[in-house]
Amino acid sequence: MCIRDSYNNITNLDVRSAFGHMMTKATFDYLIDAGFAQPFVLTRANFYGTGKYGNHWTGDNWANWTWMRLTVPNTMAMNLVGIPFVGGDICGFEYNTTSELCSRWTQLGVLYPFARNHNTFNGLSQEPYALDDQVLQTNLNSIRLRYSLLKYYYSLFAMNKGTGTIFKPLSFVFPTDEETYQFKPMNEQIMIGDYIMAVPILYEGEVSAKAYFPASDWYSYSNGSKVHSRKEGGTYKIVYNYLPDIVSLFVREGGLILRQDTKNVTRCFHLKKNFEIVAALRNERSRMKASGAILGIDNYSLTPETFKMCNENDCMVQIDLYIHSRQKDTIYVQFKKASRV
């Protein structure tokens, strides 16, 4: 249909995106009537308000480095307009990917709220096993990272009640820091929630990135080492990353991340109730503290009862970890009902 075609004086241009929105809503409404507590509807076309009924992928991209970089601000933009569950086609859709591109895109892509490797029929096969060992090992490491953080993502969505921003720019967490509004910190670094910062490698042939660290204590997610001190202020540092490692992640002071063991995990329901605490302690005069939250439920199958409870925010549990200056050998952990952010 031509973009200028019209019916009853309404042009295709006027309603093109709204048509996709109404299709999404109709599908959602049908599934609700069929008894699904929270239907999963994936749409490419969308309009204002589509996030209430469906989720989004950013459409047919190209398998090159420019398009990979574009998925970062694109995913952030969709979060801004109310569709937080979104992501781009990992490794690229049109044309042929490469081993390096697919590996780096996988490192980045597992951080998208919606993560999917998607390929055209005419392109080079890009399943993890179809390219080379580097791609396979990068996928194994990166997907295990995603599974280990999956319930952290669940918690962010539940705390925000399905709205707000999950995958966002640094400026949303550090709005008074003018440097976070510069091109590279804004478009090539990512905050997952308020406490995890990602620095992906987005350029061909590179093994490092110049990353901006806002004024805060920052710790390596992988080994817990302190990589930046609040006393340094906001500064740039070189971050190295070699394949097939996971993407470079840093935890901001005050954050508590519950990380799960992913050994022998091949399905979401294999994730158990045991967590490892990753705590980036913040100095608070006579004590050091880190805080986080987790879904306090056993059933992740989204029954109507579970969904109703989480929608009312009764399923969130806040976890506070303390170490007092005079009792450094003792760790105190407190659990309480979390408040919605």
Short mmCIF file of C-alpha atoms in Angstrom, two decimals:
data_model
loop_
_atom_site.label_atom_id
_atom_site.label_comp_id
_atom_site.label_asym_id
_atom_site.label_seq_id
_atom_site.Cartn_x
_atom_site.Cartn_y
_atom_site.Cartn_z
CA MET A 1 0.00 0.00 0.00
CA CYS A 2 1.33 3.43 -0.95
CA ILE A 3 2.09 5.68 2.02
CA ARG A 4 -0.23 8.33 0.48
CA ASP A 5 -3.19 6.00 -0.12
CA SER A 6 -6.28 7.03 1.81
CA TYR A 7 -9.64 5.74 2.98
CA ASN A 8 -12.36 8.09 4.25
CA ASN A 9 -9.79 10.92 4.11
CA ILE A 10 -7.38 9.01 6.43
CA THR A 11 -4.03 8.26 4.78
CA ASN A 12 -1.82 5.25 5.31
CA LEU A 13 0.78 7.71 6.61
CA ASP A 14 -1.61 8.75 9.40
CA VAL A 15 -2.34 5.28 10.74
CA ARG A 16 0.55 3.05 9.63
CA SER A 17 2.15 2.68 13.08
CA ALA A 18 -1.21 2.71 14.86
CA PHE A 19 -2.22 -0.33 12.80
CA GLY A 20 0.64 -2.37 14.30
CA HIS A 21 -0.28 -1.08 17.72
CA MET A 22 -3.91 -2.19 17.36
CA MET A 23 -2.83 -5.63 16.09
CA THR A 24 -0.66 -5.99 19.21
CA LYS A 25 -3.50 -4.91 21.48
CA ALA A 26 -5.96 -7.30 19.81
CA THR A 27 -3.54 -10.20 20.25
CA PHE A 28 -2.90 -9.29 23.89
CA ASP A 29 -6.63 -8.97 24.64
CA TYR A 30 -7.35 -12.36 23.07
CA LEU A 31 -4.64 -14.08 25.12
CA ILE A 32 -5.90 -12.44 28.32
CA ASP A 33 -9.40 -13.75 27.57
CA ALA A 34 -7.82 -17.18 26.95
CA GLY A 35 -6.48 -17.20 30.50
CA PHE A 36 -2.85 -16.09 30.13
CA ALA A 37 -1.74 -13.98 33.11
CA GLN A 38 0.87 -11.98 31.19
CA PRO A 39 0.93 -12.77 27.46
CA PHE A 40 4.19 -12.47 25.55
CA VAL A 41 3.48 -10.56 22.34
CA LEU A 42 6.42 -9.51 20.15
CA THR A 43 5.93 -6.78 17.57
CA ARG A 44 8.08 -4.77 15.20
CA ALA A 45 5.52 -2.06 14.42
CA ASN A 46 4.57 0.03 17.43
CA PHE A 47 3.07 3.31 18.56
CA TYR A 48 2.66 5.32 21.74
CA GLY A 49 1.30 2.95 24.38
CA THR A 50 2.27 -0.30 22.65
CA GLY A 51 4.42 -1.23 25.66
CA LYS A 52 1.26 -1.87 27.67
CA TYR A 53 0.37 -4.77 25.37
CA GLY A 54 3.53 -6.01 23.71
CA ASN A 55 7.29 -6.15 23.46
CA HIS A 56 9.51 -5.03 20.61
CA TRP A 57 12.51 -5.95 18.54
CA THR A 58 14.19 -3.21 16.57
CA GLY A 59 13.67 -4.71 13.14
CA ASP A 60 15.85 -6.03 10.33
CA ASN A 61 19.35 -4.67 10.91
CA TRP A 62 22.53 -5.34 8.94
CA ALA A 63 25.43 -7.51 10.02
CA ASN A 64 28.03 -4.77 10.43
CA TRP A 65 29.66 -2.80 13.21
CA THR A 66 27.70 0.41 12.61
CA TRP A 67 24.38 -1.36 13.02
CA MET A 68 25.61 -3.12 16.15
CA ARG A 69 26.54 0.24 17.69
CA LEU A 70 23.14 1.66 16.76
CA THR A 71 21.33 -0.98 18.80
CA VAL A 72 22.57 0.65 22.03
CA PRO A 73 20.82 4.04 21.66
CA ASN A 74 17.93 2.34 19.84
CA THR A 75 17.25 0.02 22.80
CA MET A 76 17.56 2.96 25.18
CA ALA A 77 15.14 5.02 23.08
CA MET A 78 12.50 2.28 23.17
CA ASN A 79 12.89 2.13 26.95
CA LEU A 80 12.19 5.87 27.01
CA VAL A 81 8.90 5.52 25.13
CA GLY A 82 7.56 2.83 27.42
CA ILE A 83 8.75 -0.43 25.84
CA PRO A 84 11.47 -1.71 28.18
CA PHE A 85 11.47 -5.31 26.90
CA VAL A 86 13.32 -4.69 23.63
CA GLY A 87 16.46 -5.67 21.75
CA GLY A 88 18.12 -5.89 18.35
CA ASP A 89 18.92 -8.90 16.19
CA ILE A 90 22.17 -10.26 17.64
CA CYS A 91 24.93 -10.86 15.05
CA GLY A 92 22.89 -8.95 12.46
CA PHE A 93 19.94 -9.94 10.26
CA GLU A 94 20.78 -8.95 6.68
CA TYR A 95 24.05 -9.95 4.98
CA ASN A 96 26.78 -12.13 6.46
CA THR A 97 28.24 -11.75 9.93
CA THR A 98 31.84 -12.53 10.90
CA SER A 99 33.35 -14.38 13.83
CA GLU A 100 34.56 -11.22 15.54
CA LEU A 101 31.37 -9.26 14.91
CA CYS A 102 29.11 -12.08 16.09
CA SER A 103 31.24 -12.61 19.21
CA ARG A 104 31.25 -8.94 20.18
CA TRP A 105 27.54 -8.61 19.37
CA THR A 106 26.79 -11.60 21.56
CA GLN A 107 28.69 -10.01 24.45
CA LEU A 108 26.54 -6.92 24.04
CA GLY A 109 23.31 -8.64 23.06
CA VAL A 110 22.90 -10.79 26.16
CA LEU A 111 22.40 -7.49 28.02
CA TYR A 112 19.41 -6.47 25.89
CA PRO A 113 16.21 -7.01 27.87
CA PHE A 114 15.02 -9.04 24.85
CA ALA A 115 18.01 -11.06 23.58
CA ARG A 116 17.74 -13.05 20.35
CA ASN A 117 20.11 -14.11 17.60
CA HIS A 118 18.06 -13.59 14.41
CA ASN A 119 19.13 -14.18 10.82
CA THR A 120 17.80 -13.98 7.27
CA PHE A 121 17.36 -17.20 5.27
CA ASN A 122 19.90 -16.01 2.71
CA GLY A 123 22.63 -15.15 5.19
CA LEU A 124 25.52 -17.16 6.56
CA SER A 125 24.34 -19.40 9.39
CA GLN A 126 25.16 -17.74 12.71
CA GLU A 127 24.09 -20.21 15.36
CA PRO A 128 26.82 -20.45 18.03
CA TYR A 129 27.98 -23.82 16.67
CA ALA A 130 27.87 -22.77 13.00
CA LEU A 131 30.82 -20.38 12.89
CA ASP A 132 33.95 -21.16 14.91
CA ASP A 133 35.13 -22.01 18.41
CA GLN A 134 35.53 -18.35 19.39
CA VAL A 135 31.85 -17.67 18.68
CA LEU A 136 30.82 -20.84 20.47
CA GLN A 137 32.84 -20.10 23.61
CA THR A 138 31.74 -16.45 23.65
CA ASN A 139 28.13 -17.59 23.44
CA LEU A 140 28.59 -20.11 26.25
CA ASN A 141 30.19 -17.55 28.55
CA SER A 142 27.79 -14.74 27.66
CA ILE A 143 24.60 -16.80 27.90
CA ARG A 144 25.72 -18.11 31.29
CA LEU A 145 26.20 -14.49 32.35
CA ARG A 146 22.66 -13.70 31.23
CA TYR A 147 21.22 -16.66 33.12
CA SER A 148 23.17 -15.67 36.24
CA LEU A 149 21.59 -12.20 36.09
CA LEU A 150 18.16 -13.26 34.86
CA LYS A 151 16.38 -12.82 38.18
CA TYR A 152 18.13 -9.47 38.63
CA TYR A 153 16.43 -8.44 35.38
CA TYR A 154 13.13 -9.90 36.64
CA SER A 155 13.49 -7.79 39.77
CA LEU A 156 14.08 -4.60 37.79
CA PHE A 157 10.94 -5.20 35.74
CA ALA A 158 8.87 -6.04 38.83
CA MET A 159 10.16 -3.03 40.78
CA ASN A 160 9.25 -0.78 37.85
CA LYS A 161 5.93 -2.57 37.35
CA GLY A 162 6.77 -3.19 33.71
CA THR A 163 7.51 0.46 32.95
CA GLY A 164 10.48 2.76 33.43
CA THR A 165 13.94 2.07 32.05
CA ILE A 166 15.97 -1.12 32.41
CA PHE A 167 18.65 -0.58 29.74
CA LYS A 168 19.57 3.09 30.01
CA PRO A 169 22.27 5.74 29.56
CA LEU A 170 24.62 6.85 32.34
CA SER A 171 22.93 10.26 32.43
CA PHE A 172 19.80 8.69 33.92
CA VAL A 173 21.78 7.65 36.99
CA PHE A 174 24.14 10.64 37.04
CA PRO A 175 21.97 13.49 35.70
CA THR A 176 24.16 16.30 37.08
CA ASP A 177 27.35 14.96 35.50
CA GLU A 178 27.67 16.83 32.21
CA GLU A 179 30.17 14.34 30.80
CA THR A 180 27.51 11.60 30.76
CA TYR A 181 25.74 13.61 28.03
CA GLN A 182 28.72 13.40 25.67
CA PHE A 183 28.40 11.12 22.65
CA LYS A 184 30.42 8.08 23.72
CA PRO A 185 29.26 7.79 27.36
CA MET A 186 25.68 8.37 26.15
CA ASN A 187 25.72 5.93 23.23
CA GLU A 188 28.43 3.35 23.96
CA GLN A 189 28.09 2.65 27.69
CA ILE A 190 25.07 1.12 29.38
CA MET A 191 23.50 1.08 32.83
CA ILE A 192 21.49 -2.03 33.66
CA GLY A 193 19.35 -0.72 36.49
CA ASP A 194 21.13 1.78 38.71
CA TYR A 195 24.16 -0.27 39.72
CA ILE A 196 25.61 -2.28 36.81
CA MET A 197 27.57 -0.45 34.10
CA ALA A 198 28.54 -2.23 30.89
CA VAL A 199 31.39 -1.22 28.57
CA PRO A 200 31.07 -3.27 25.36
CA ILE A 201 33.65 -3.37 22.57
CA LEU A 202 31.89 -1.85 19.57
CA TYR A 203 34.65 -1.37 16.98
CA GLU A 204 36.28 -3.92 14.70
CA GLY A 205 39.74 -5.10 15.68
CA GLU A 206 39.69 -3.41 19.09
CA VAL A 207 40.38 -5.08 22.45
CA SER A 208 39.85 -1.97 24.58
CA ALA A 209 37.44 0.90 25.02
CA LYS A 210 37.86 4.35 26.56
CA ALA A 211 35.14 4.40 29.20
CA TYR A 212 33.87 7.17 31.42
CA PHE A 213 33.55 6.39 35.13
CA PRO A 214 31.32 8.90 36.96
CA ALA A 215 32.33 9.97 40.47
CA SER A 216 31.67 6.85 42.51
CA ASP A 217 33.49 3.76 43.68
CA TRP A 218 33.33 1.15 40.91
CA TYR A 219 34.21 -2.54 41.19
CA SER A 220 34.80 -5.22 38.58
CA TYR A 221 31.83 -7.57 38.37
CA SER A 222 34.11 -10.43 37.35
CA ASN A 223 36.73 -10.34 40.11
CA GLY A 224 35.60 -7.73 42.65
CA SER A 225 38.67 -5.52 42.27
CA LYS A 226 38.22 -1.79 42.74
CA VAL A 227 38.77 -0.08 39.39
CA HIS A 228 37.77 3.51 40.20
CA SER A 229 37.55 5.61 43.35
CA ARG A 230 35.05 8.35 44.10
CA LYS A 231 38.02 10.52 45.11
CA GLU A 232 39.19 10.54 41.48
CA GLY A 233 35.98 12.28 40.40
CA GLY A 234 34.60 11.49 36.97
CA THR A 235 37.38 10.33 34.66
CA TYR A 236 38.03 8.23 31.56
CA LYS A 237 39.89 4.93 31.79
CA ILE A 238 40.92 2.27 29.31
CA VAL A 239 38.94 -0.95 29.72
CA TYR A 240 40.41 -4.09 28.13
CA ASN A 241 38.32 -7.04 27.00
CA TYR A 242 39.45 -10.17 25.19
CA LEU A 243 37.31 -12.79 23.52
CA PRO A 244 35.76 -15.14 24.52
CA ASP A 245 35.31 -13.38 27.88
CA ILE A 246 32.02 -11.82 28.94
CA VAL A 247 31.40 -8.12 28.36
CA SER A 248 33.15 -5.80 30.84
CA LEU A 249 30.79 -5.06 33.74
CA PHE A 250 31.26 -2.79 36.75
CA VAL A 251 29.20 -2.52 39.92
CA ARG A 252 28.62 0.89 41.46
CA GLU A 253 29.07 1.45 45.17
CA GLY A 254 25.98 0.70 47.22
CA GLY A 255 24.74 -1.98 44.84
CA LEU A 256 23.96 -5.54 45.82
CA ILE A 257 23.53 -8.01 42.98
CA LEU A 258 22.24 -11.55 43.50
CA ARG A 259 24.08 -13.80 41.07
CA GLN A 260 23.08 -17.39 40.41
CA ASP A 261 25.24 -20.41 39.68
CA THR A 262 24.53 -21.49 36.10
CA LYS A 263 26.31 -24.84 36.10
CA ASN A 264 24.19 -27.43 34.26
CA VAL A 265 21.49 -24.82 33.58
CA THR A 266 19.84 -25.16 30.17
CA ARG A 267 16.35 -23.87 31.02
CA CYS A 268 15.05 -20.98 33.10
CA PHE A 269 13.32 -23.35 35.52
CA HIS A 270 16.69 -24.96 36.28
CA LEU A 271 17.69 -21.78 38.12
CA LYS A 272 17.64 -22.58 41.82
CA LYS A 273 17.01 -20.50 44.93
CA ASN A 274 20.68 -20.26 45.90
CA PHE A 275 22.42 -16.98 45.16
CA GLU A 276 25.90 -15.54 45.44
CA ILE A 277 25.94 -11.98 46.75
CA VAL A 278 27.96 -9.44 44.78
CA ALA A 279 28.09 -6.40 47.07
CA ALA A 280 29.83 -3.12 46.21
CA LEU A 281 29.95 -1.63 49.70
CA ARG A 282 29.47 2.10 50.21
CA ASN A 283 30.99 3.92 53.17
CA GLU A 284 28.34 5.43 55.47
CA ARG A 285 30.26 6.89 58.41
CA SER A 286 30.32 4.08 60.97
CA ARG A 287 29.39 1.31 58.56
CA MET A 288 29.57 0.03 54.99
CA LYS A 289 26.36 -0.86 53.20
CA ALA A 290 25.01 -2.35 49.98
CA SER A 291 21.37 -2.86 49.02
CA GLY A 292 19.46 -4.81 46.40
CA ALA A 293 16.15 -6.55 45.79
CA ILE A 294 14.89 -9.90 44.58
CA LEU A 295 11.57 -11.50 43.74
CA GLY A 296 10.45 -13.37 46.83
CA ILE A 297 8.53 -16.07 44.99
CA ASP A 298 8.98 -19.76 44.26
CA ASN A 299 6.85 -19.95 41.13
CA TYR A 300 8.18 -18.17 38.05
CA SER A 301 5.50 -19.57 35.74
CA LEU A 302 3.38 -16.42 36.01
CA THR A 303 0.13 -17.88 37.23
CA PRO A 304 -2.63 -15.28 37.64
CA GLU A 305 -2.09 -15.35 41.42
CA THR A 306 1.67 -14.79 41.15
CA PHE A 307 1.27 -12.05 38.60
CA LYS A 308 -1.34 -10.26 40.70
CA MET A 309 0.89 -10.41 43.77
CA CYS A 310 3.92 -9.03 41.91
CA ASN A 311 1.87 -6.41 40.12
CA GLU A 312 0.87 -5.08 43.54
CA ASN A 313 4.57 -5.15 44.52
CA ASP A 314 4.06 -7.60 47.38
CA CYS A 315 6.60 -10.07 45.99
CA MET A 316 9.70 -7.86 46.20
CA VAL A 317 12.20 -8.41 49.02
CA GLN A 318 14.85 -5.80 49.75
CA ILE A 319 18.19 -7.06 51.00
CA ASP A 320 20.52 -4.77 52.97
CA LEU A 321 24.04 -5.89 53.82
CA TYR A 322 26.03 -4.07 56.52
CA ILE A 323 29.54 -4.21 57.91
CA HIS A 324 30.10 -2.00 60.97
CA SER A 325 33.47 -0.30 61.37
CA ARG A 326 33.96 -1.80 64.84
CA GLN A 327 32.84 -5.28 63.83
CA LYS A 328 34.56 -5.85 60.50
CA ASP A 329 34.50 -9.61 60.91
CA THR A 330 30.71 -9.68 61.10
CA ILE A 331 28.32 -9.25 58.16
CA TYR A 332 24.72 -8.29 58.90
CA VAL A 333 22.01 -9.05 56.33
CA GLN A 334 18.50 -7.63 56.65
CA PHE A 335 15.43 -8.62 54.64
CA LYS A 336 12.34 -6.44 54.31
CA LYS A 337 9.52 -5.68 51.93
CA ALA A 338 10.83 -3.51 49.10
CA SER A 339 9.25 -0.23 48.05
CA ARG A 340 8.52 0.43 44.40
CA VAL A 341 11.07 2.62 42.62
#
